Amino acid sequence: EDQVTQSPEALRLQEGESSSLNCSYTVSGLRGLFWYRQDPGKGPEFLFTLYSAGEEKEKERLKATLTKKESFLHITAPKPEDSATYLCAVAGGSQGNLIFGKGTKLSVKP
Amino acid sequence: SAVISQKPSRDICQRGTSLTIQCQVDSQVTMMFWYRQQPGQSLTLIATANQGSEATYESGFVIDKFPISRPNLTFSTLTVSNMSPEDSSIYLCSVGRPEDEQFFGPGTRLTVL
């Protein structure tokens, strides 16, 4: 079964404390992996697309990486404004649509 | 990326009633998608709406419960019919392609009493 699992469910960091969020997937024939940020009361905001193992994308304090089984969203020296839920989605397998994980809720305390 | 708006932003409804959610895009798009986001759950695709054709529903979702209109290339509606408390959720529309980057509206938070 095509599946996306994100861990941890929640992560609390101190400002400046770097960490990583994980997105593991089981789809045959990955056609793309997508990271989104979702603030409370808002729709998901697109961050990155990764297409093949070894690919990396960066935006400000965020860097996304991809292997054949999982993706990591690395957050370097986070700030309170990075607090949000981060969603991972994949395209592939038999679905023909995006398959979303449940997200990781990140809280960054000053 | 497209600018997407949804109305209403939130609503509280009585069971057995229906609510129509509107999604407006600032540019013409071929495909629009409707998702449900229940508390603690992942986004789940309800249906894909193409202009000029019937919406395509995902497994577990039926047209009688979630009728969709797509009258033009910038607008779509989703109706949640005969609501029950289990329909309490955030409903999101998005634009893009089925297996590619999608851009989301702000969502409609529905509470059914």
PDB file of C-alpha atoms in Angstrom:
ATOM      1  CA  GLU A   1       0.000   0.000   0.000  1.00  0.00           C
ATOM      2  CA  ASP A   2       1.270   3.474  -0.884  1.00  0.00           C
ATOM      3  CA  GLN A   3       2.004   5.292   2.351  1.00  0.00           C
ATOM      4  CA  VAL A   4       3.677   8.397   3.751  1.00  0.00           C
ATOM      5  CA  THR A   5       4.789   8.573   7.387  1.00  0.00           C
ATOM      6  CA  GLN A   6       6.136  11.679   9.057  1.00  0.00           C
ATOM      7  CA  SER A   7       8.072  11.793  12.304  1.00  0.00           C
ATOM      8  CA  PRO A   8       8.072  13.074  14.887  1.00  0.00           C
ATOM      9  CA  GLU A   9       4.441  14.125  15.234  1.00  0.00           C
ATOM     10  CA  ALA A  10       5.538  17.148  17.224  1.00  0.00           C
ATOM     11  CA  LEU A  11       8.908  18.788  17.819  1.00  0.00           C
ATOM     12  CA  ARG A  12       9.752  21.522  20.277  1.00  0.00           C
ATOM     13  CA  LEU A  13      13.013  23.395  19.743  1.00  0.00           C
ATOM     14  CA  GLN A  14      14.741  26.317  21.315  1.00  0.00           C
ATOM     15  CA  GLU A  15      15.569  29.174  18.986  1.00  0.00           C
ATOM     16  CA  GLY A  16      18.865  28.350  17.263  1.00  0.00           C
ATOM     17  CA  GLU A  17      18.619  24.607  17.964  1.00  0.00           C
ATOM     18  CA  SER A  18      18.961  22.860  14.601  1.00  0.00           C
ATOM     19  CA  SER A  19      17.067  19.641  13.888  1.00  0.00           C
ATOM     20  CA  SER A  20      15.502  17.511  11.156  1.00  0.00           C
ATOM     21  CA  LEU A  21      12.019  16.298  10.268  1.00  0.00           C
ATOM     22  CA  ASN A  22      11.564  12.945   8.595  1.00  0.00           C
ATOM     23  CA  CYS A  23       9.231  11.799   5.830  1.00  0.00           C
ATOM     24  CA  SER A  24       9.410   8.120   4.932  1.00  0.00           C
ATOM     25  CA  TYR A  25       7.448   6.737   2.030  1.00  0.00           C
ATOM     26  CA  THR A  26       6.526   3.431   0.466  1.00  0.00           C
ATOM     27  CA  VAL A  27       5.442   4.047  -3.097  1.00  0.00           C
ATOM     28  CA  SER A  28       6.595   2.264  -6.185  1.00  0.00           C
ATOM     29  CA  GLY A  29       7.944   4.567  -8.820  1.00  0.00           C
ATOM     30  CA  LEU A  30       8.289   7.867  -6.978  1.00  0.00           C
ATOM     31  CA  ARG A  31       7.429  10.718  -9.327  1.00  0.00           C
ATOM     32  CA  GLY A  32       7.974  13.556  -6.872  1.00  0.00           C
ATOM     33  CA  LEU A  33       8.136  14.457  -3.186  1.00  0.00           C
ATOM     34  CA  PHE A  34       6.744  17.751  -1.938  1.00  0.00           C
ATOM     35  CA  TRP A  35       7.172  19.717   1.287  1.00  0.00           C
ATOM     36  CA  TYR A  36       4.582  22.200   2.502  1.00  0.00           C
ATOM     37  CA  ARG A  37       4.321  24.508   5.478  1.00  0.00           C
ATOM     38  CA  GLN A  38       0.919  25.065   7.097  1.00  0.00           C
ATOM     39  CA  ASP A  39       0.240  27.805   9.614  1.00  0.00           C
ATOM     40  CA  PRO A  40      -2.816  27.566  11.901  1.00  0.00           C
ATOM     41  CA  GLY A  41      -5.991  28.588  10.105  1.00  0.00           C
ATOM     42  CA  LYS A  42      -4.308  28.672   6.709  1.00  0.00           C
ATOM     43  CA  GLY A  43      -3.871  26.403   3.737  1.00  0.00           C
ATOM     44  CA  PRO A  44      -0.596  24.599   3.028  1.00  0.00           C
ATOM     45  CA  GLU A  45       2.140  26.748   1.478  1.00  0.00           C
ATOM     46  CA  PHE A  46       4.380  25.038  -1.073  1.00  0.00           C
ATOM     47  CA  LEU A  47       8.078  24.843  -0.131  1.00  0.00           C
ATOM     48  CA  PHE A  48      10.015  22.305  -2.228  1.00  0.00           C
ATOM     49  CA  THR A  49       9.772  19.594  -4.851  1.00  0.00           C
ATOM     50  CA  LEU A  50      12.336  16.777  -5.012  1.00  0.00           C
ATOM     51  CA  TYR A  51      12.353  14.289  -7.867  1.00  0.00           C
ATOM     52  CA  SER A  52      15.289  11.928  -7.443  1.00  0.00           C
ATOM     53  CA  ALA A  53      17.492  10.428  -4.748  1.00  0.00           C
ATOM     54  CA  GLY A  54      20.418  12.656  -3.891  1.00  0.00           C
ATOM     55  CA  GLU A  55      18.604  15.840  -4.790  1.00  0.00           C
ATOM     56  CA  GLU A  56      18.687  18.748  -2.341  1.00  0.00           C
ATOM     57  CA  LYS A  57      16.798  22.065  -2.230  1.00  0.00           C
ATOM     58  CA  GLU A  58      17.375  25.015   0.088  1.00  0.00           C
ATOM     59  CA  LYS A  59      15.351  28.031   1.123  1.00  0.00           C
ATOM     60  CA  GLU A  60      16.557  30.297   3.910  1.00  0.00           C
ATOM     61  CA  ARG A  61      16.961  28.089   7.014  1.00  0.00           C
ATOM     62  CA  LEU A  62      15.372  25.028   5.385  1.00  0.00           C
ATOM     63  CA  LYS A  63      17.051  22.309   3.375  1.00  0.00           C
ATOM     64  CA  ALA A  64      15.228  19.300   1.956  1.00  0.00           C
ATOM     65  CA  THR A  65      17.008  16.108   0.955  1.00  0.00           C
ATOM     66  CA  LEU A  66      15.785  12.898  -0.660  1.00  0.00           C
ATOM     67  CA  THR A  67      16.858   9.248  -0.578  1.00  0.00           C
ATOM     68  CA  LYS A  68      15.160   6.213  -2.070  1.00  0.00           C
ATOM     69  CA  LYS A  69      13.135   5.666   1.105  1.00  0.00           C
ATOM     70  CA  GLU A  70      12.799   9.000   2.848  1.00  0.00           C
ATOM     71  CA  SER A  71      13.205  12.734   2.837  1.00  0.00           C
ATOM     72  CA  PHE A  72      14.530  15.022   5.513  1.00  0.00           C
ATOM     73  CA  LEU A  73      13.692  18.643   6.124  1.00  0.00           C
ATOM     74  CA  HIS A  74      16.653  20.136   7.950  1.00  0.00           C
ATOM     75  CA  ILE A  75      16.070  23.332   9.894  1.00  0.00           C
ATOM     76  CA  THR A  76      19.199  25.274  10.722  1.00  0.00           C
ATOM     77  CA  ALA A  77      19.171  27.775  13.608  1.00  0.00           C
ATOM     78  CA  PRO A  78      15.365  27.996  13.654  1.00  0.00           C
ATOM     79  CA  LYS A  79      13.493  31.112  14.693  1.00  0.00           C
ATOM     80  CA  PRO A  80      10.056  31.366  16.348  1.00  0.00           C
ATOM     81  CA  GLU A  81       8.555  32.332  12.996  1.00  0.00           C
ATOM     82  CA  ASP A  82       9.480  28.870  11.695  1.00  0.00           C
ATOM     83  CA  SER A  83       6.814  27.421  14.012  1.00  0.00           C
ATOM     84  CA  ALA A  84       4.224  25.651  11.843  1.00  0.00           C
ATOM     85  CA  THR A  85       3.100  22.222  10.740  1.00  0.00           C
ATOM     86  CA  TYR A  86       5.270  20.801   7.970  1.00  0.00           C
ATOM     87  CA  LEU A  87       3.562  18.438   5.540  1.00  0.00           C
ATOM     88  CA  CYS A  88       5.143  15.954   3.179  1.00  0.00           C
ATOM     89  CA  ALA A  89       3.398  14.552   0.097  1.00  0.00           C
ATOM     90  CA  VAL A  90       4.451  12.105  -2.595  1.00  0.00           C
ATOM     91  CA  ALA A  91       3.357  11.399  -6.129  1.00  0.00           C
ATOM     92  CA  GLY A  92       3.803   7.853  -7.343  1.00  0.00           C
ATOM     93  CA  GLY A  93       2.531   4.325  -7.029  1.00  0.00           C
ATOM     94  CA  SER A  94      -0.959   3.507  -8.199  1.00  0.00           C
ATOM     95  CA  GLN A  95      -2.738   6.558  -6.772  1.00  0.00           C
ATOM     96  CA  GLY A  96      -2.353   9.083  -9.541  1.00  0.00           C
ATOM     97  CA  ASN A  97      -2.666  11.845  -6.932  1.00  0.00           C
ATOM     98  CA  LEU A  98      -0.676  13.303  -4.079  1.00  0.00           C
ATOM     99  CA  ILE A  99      -0.473  11.212  -0.905  1.00  0.00           C
ATOM    100  CA  PHE A 100       0.024  13.328   2.210  1.00  0.00           C
ATOM    101  CA  GLY A 101       1.555  12.480   5.563  1.00  0.00           C
ATOM    102  CA  LYS A 102      -0.034  13.670   8.792  1.00  0.00           C
ATOM    103  CA  GLY A 103       2.582  16.340   9.312  1.00  0.00           C
ATOM    104  CA  THR A 104       5.065  17.394  11.979  1.00  0.00           C
ATOM    105  CA  LYS A 105       4.075  20.263  14.241  1.00  0.00           C
ATOM    106  CA  LEU A 106       7.158  22.350  14.949  1.00  0.00           C
ATOM    107  CA  SER A 107       7.301  24.806  17.821  1.00  0.00           C
ATOM    108  CA  VAL A 108      10.324  27.065  18.224  1.00  0.00           C
ATOM    109  CA  LYS A 109      10.598  28.869  21.531  1.00  0.00           C
ATOM    110  CA  PRO A 110      12.575  32.088  21.921  1.00  0.00           C
TER     111      PRO A 110
ATOM    112  CA  SER B   1       1.606  30.904  -8.200  1.00  0.00           C
ATOM    113  CA  ALA B   2      -2.148  31.495  -8.290  1.00  0.00           C
ATOM    114  CA  VAL B   3      -3.998  33.433  -5.613  1.00  0.00           C
ATOM    115  CA  ILE B   4      -6.869  31.349  -4.269  1.00  0.00           C
ATOM    116  CA  SER B   5      -9.713  32.474  -2.035  1.00  0.00           C
ATOM    117  CA  GLN B   6     -12.412  30.448  -0.303  1.00  0.00           C
ATOM    118  CA  LYS B   7     -15.763  31.385   1.169  1.00  0.00           C
ATOM    119  CA  PRO B   8     -16.816  31.021   3.892  1.00  0.00           C
ATOM    120  CA  SER B   9     -13.653  30.879   5.973  1.00  0.00           C
ATOM    121  CA  ARG B  10     -15.548  29.082   8.707  1.00  0.00           C
ATOM    122  CA  ASP B  11     -19.078  28.067   9.582  1.00  0.00           C
ATOM    123  CA  ILE B  12     -21.049  26.264  12.258  1.00  0.00           C
ATOM    124  CA  CYS B  13     -23.950  24.239  10.924  1.00  0.00           C
ATOM    125  CA  GLN B  14     -26.715  22.020  12.239  1.00  0.00           C
ATOM    126  CA  ARG B  15     -26.797  18.351  11.354  1.00  0.00           C
ATOM    127  CA  GLY B  16     -28.945  17.497   8.372  1.00  0.00           C
ATOM    128  CA  THR B  17     -28.286  20.803   6.598  1.00  0.00           C
ATOM    129  CA  SER B  18     -26.000  21.497   3.634  1.00  0.00           C
ATOM    130  CA  LEU B  19     -23.187  23.984   3.102  1.00  0.00           C
ATOM    131  CA  THR B  20     -21.712  25.184  -0.174  1.00  0.00           C
ATOM    132  CA  ILE B  21     -18.066  26.240  -0.184  1.00  0.00           C
ATOM    133  CA  GLN B  22     -16.768  28.499  -2.927  1.00  0.00           C
ATOM    134  CA  CYS B  23     -13.258  28.546  -4.372  1.00  0.00           C
ATOM    135  CA  GLN B  24     -12.105  31.429  -6.586  1.00  0.00           C
ATOM    136  CA  VAL B  25      -8.768  31.581  -8.438  1.00  0.00           C
ATOM    137  CA  ASP B  26      -7.228  34.741  -9.872  1.00  0.00           C
ATOM    138  CA  SER B  27      -6.201  33.025 -13.118  1.00  0.00           C
ATOM    139  CA  GLN B  28      -7.621  30.368 -15.410  1.00  0.00           C
ATOM    140  CA  VAL B  29      -6.692  26.845 -14.370  1.00  0.00           C
ATOM    141  CA  THR B  30      -7.529  23.499 -15.881  1.00  0.00           C
ATOM    142  CA  MET B  31      -7.747  21.390 -12.765  1.00  0.00           C
ATOM    143  CA  MET B  32      -9.055  22.179  -9.310  1.00  0.00           C
ATOM    144  CA  PHE B  33      -8.964  19.801  -6.374  1.00  0.00           C
ATOM    145  CA  TRP B  34     -10.999  19.518  -3.194  1.00  0.00           C
ATOM    146  CA  TYR B  35      -9.431  18.084  -0.039  1.00  0.00           C
ATOM    147  CA  ARG B  36     -10.587  17.315   3.473  1.00  0.00           C
ATOM    148  CA  GLN B  37      -8.301  17.757   6.469  1.00  0.00           C
ATOM    149  CA  GLN B  38      -9.689  16.167   9.610  1.00  0.00           C
ATOM    150  CA  PRO B  39      -8.053  16.807  13.003  1.00  0.00           C
ATOM    151  CA  GLY B  40      -4.892  14.758  13.372  1.00  0.00           C
ATOM    152  CA  GLN B  41      -5.284  13.277   9.911  1.00  0.00           C
ATOM    153  CA  SER B  42      -3.578  13.815   6.598  1.00  0.00           C
ATOM    154  CA  LEU B  43      -5.079  15.767   3.735  1.00  0.00           C
ATOM    155  CA  THR B  44      -7.418  13.486   1.812  1.00  0.00           C
ATOM    156  CA  LEU B  45      -8.438  14.166  -1.762  1.00  0.00           C
ATOM    157  CA  ILE B  46     -12.212  14.256  -2.199  1.00  0.00           C
ATOM    158  CA  ALA B  47     -12.446  14.915  -5.919  1.00  0.00           C
ATOM    159  CA  THR B  48     -10.901  16.541  -8.960  1.00  0.00           C
ATOM    160  CA  ALA B  49     -12.971  19.153 -10.777  1.00  0.00           C
ATOM    161  CA  ASN B  50     -12.387  19.878 -14.472  1.00  0.00           C
ATOM    162  CA  GLN B  51     -14.299  22.569 -16.319  1.00  0.00           C
ATOM    163  CA  GLY B  52     -16.871  21.140 -18.670  1.00  0.00           C
ATOM    164  CA  SER B  53     -16.914  17.625 -17.285  1.00  0.00           C
ATOM    165  CA  GLU B  54     -18.157  15.728 -14.257  1.00  0.00           C
ATOM    166  CA  ALA B  55     -15.949  15.745 -11.202  1.00  0.00           C
ATOM    167  CA  THR B  56     -13.887  12.627 -10.509  1.00  0.00           C
ATOM    168  CA  TYR B  57     -14.383  11.319  -6.975  1.00  0.00           C
ATOM    169  CA  GLU B  58     -11.905   9.331  -4.903  1.00  0.00           C
ATOM    170  CA  SER B  59     -12.768   6.101  -3.170  1.00  0.00           C
ATOM    171  CA  GLY B  60     -14.997   6.736  -0.189  1.00  0.00           C
ATOM    172  CA  PHE B  61     -16.508   9.961  -1.532  1.00  0.00           C
ATOM    173  CA  VAL B  62     -19.736  10.127  -3.551  1.00  0.00           C
ATOM    174  CA  ILE B  63     -21.418  12.804  -5.610  1.00  0.00           C
ATOM    175  CA  ASP B  64     -24.649  12.720  -3.609  1.00  0.00           C
ATOM    176  CA  LYS B  65     -22.777  13.672  -0.454  1.00  0.00           C
ATOM    177  CA  PHE B  66     -20.228  16.071  -2.021  1.00  0.00           C
ATOM    178  CA  PRO B  67     -21.672  17.562  -5.228  1.00  0.00           C
ATOM    179  CA  ILE B  68     -19.180  19.756  -7.063  1.00  0.00           C
ATOM    180  CA  SER B  69     -19.682  22.426  -9.691  1.00  0.00           C
ATOM    181  CA  ARG B  70     -17.061  23.855 -12.050  1.00  0.00           C
ATOM    182  CA  PRO B  71     -18.850  26.446 -14.205  1.00  0.00           C
ATOM    183  CA  ASN B  72     -15.676  28.122 -15.544  1.00  0.00           C
ATOM    184  CA  LEU B  73     -11.883  28.059 -15.383  1.00  0.00           C
ATOM    185  CA  THR B  74     -11.599  30.251 -12.276  1.00  0.00           C
ATOM    186  CA  PHE B  75     -14.345  28.988  -9.967  1.00  0.00           C
ATOM    187  CA  SER B  76     -15.617  25.856  -8.272  1.00  0.00           C
ATOM    188  CA  THR B  77     -17.985  24.945  -5.456  1.00  0.00           C
ATOM    189  CA  LEU B  78     -18.141  21.977  -3.114  1.00  0.00           C
ATOM    190  CA  THR B  79     -21.355  21.213  -1.260  1.00  0.00           C
ATOM    191  CA  VAL B  80     -21.348  19.128   1.890  1.00  0.00           C
ATOM    192  CA  SER B  81     -24.841  17.627   1.998  1.00  0.00           C
ATOM    193  CA  ASN B  82     -26.951  16.275   4.834  1.00  0.00           C
ATOM    194  CA  MET B  83     -24.177  17.032   7.286  1.00  0.00           C
ATOM    195  CA  SER B  84     -23.347  15.057  10.404  1.00  0.00           C
ATOM    196  CA  PRO B  85     -20.770  15.826  13.127  1.00  0.00           C
ATOM    197  CA  GLU B  86     -18.342  13.491  11.317  1.00  0.00           C
ATOM    198  CA  ASP B  87     -18.209  16.053   8.500  1.00  0.00           C
ATOM    199  CA  SER B  88     -16.573  18.575  10.822  1.00  0.00           C
ATOM    200  CA  SER B  89     -13.286  19.279   9.132  1.00  0.00           C
ATOM    201  CA  ILE B  90     -11.250  21.789   7.168  1.00  0.00           C
ATOM    202  CA  TYR B  91     -12.079  21.756   3.466  1.00  0.00           C
ATOM    203  CA  LEU B  92      -9.406  22.997   1.074  1.00  0.00           C
ATOM    204  CA  CYS B  93      -9.337  23.663  -2.620  1.00  0.00           C
ATOM    205  CA  SER B  94      -6.143  23.618  -4.628  1.00  0.00           C
ATOM    206  CA  VAL B  95      -4.949  24.121  -8.187  1.00  0.00           C
ATOM    207  CA  GLY B  96      -2.157  22.499 -10.120  1.00  0.00           C
ATOM    208  CA  ARG B  97      -1.696  19.029 -11.518  1.00  0.00           C
ATOM    209  CA  PRO B  98      -2.574  15.707  -9.896  1.00  0.00           C
ATOM    210  CA  GLU B  99       1.028  14.569  -9.332  1.00  0.00           C
ATOM    211  CA  ASP B 100       2.810  17.868  -9.177  1.00  0.00           C
ATOM    212  CA  GLU B 101       3.032  21.049  -7.155  1.00  0.00           C
ATOM    213  CA  GLN B 102      -0.352  22.200  -5.964  1.00  0.00           C
ATOM    214  CA  PHE B 103      -1.282  25.560  -4.476  1.00  0.00           C
ATOM    215  CA  PHE B 104      -3.909  25.725  -1.813  1.00  0.00           C
ATOM    216  CA  GLY B 105      -6.597  28.099  -0.728  1.00  0.00           C
ATOM    217  CA  PRO B 106      -6.891  29.210   2.906  1.00  0.00           C
ATOM    218  CA  GLY B 107      -9.461  26.551   3.762  1.00  0.00           C
ATOM    219  CA  THR B 108     -12.978  26.476   5.188  1.00  0.00           C
ATOM    220  CA  ARG B 109     -13.322  25.295   8.774  1.00  0.00           C
ATOM    221  CA  LEU B 110     -16.649  23.524   9.189  1.00  0.00           C
ATOM    222  CA  THR B 111     -18.172  22.531  12.514  1.00  0.00           C
ATOM    223  CA  VAL B 112     -21.352  20.451  12.515  1.00  0.00           C
ATOM    224  CA  LEU B 113     -23.395  20.334  15.707  1.00  0.00           C
TER     225      LEU B 113
END
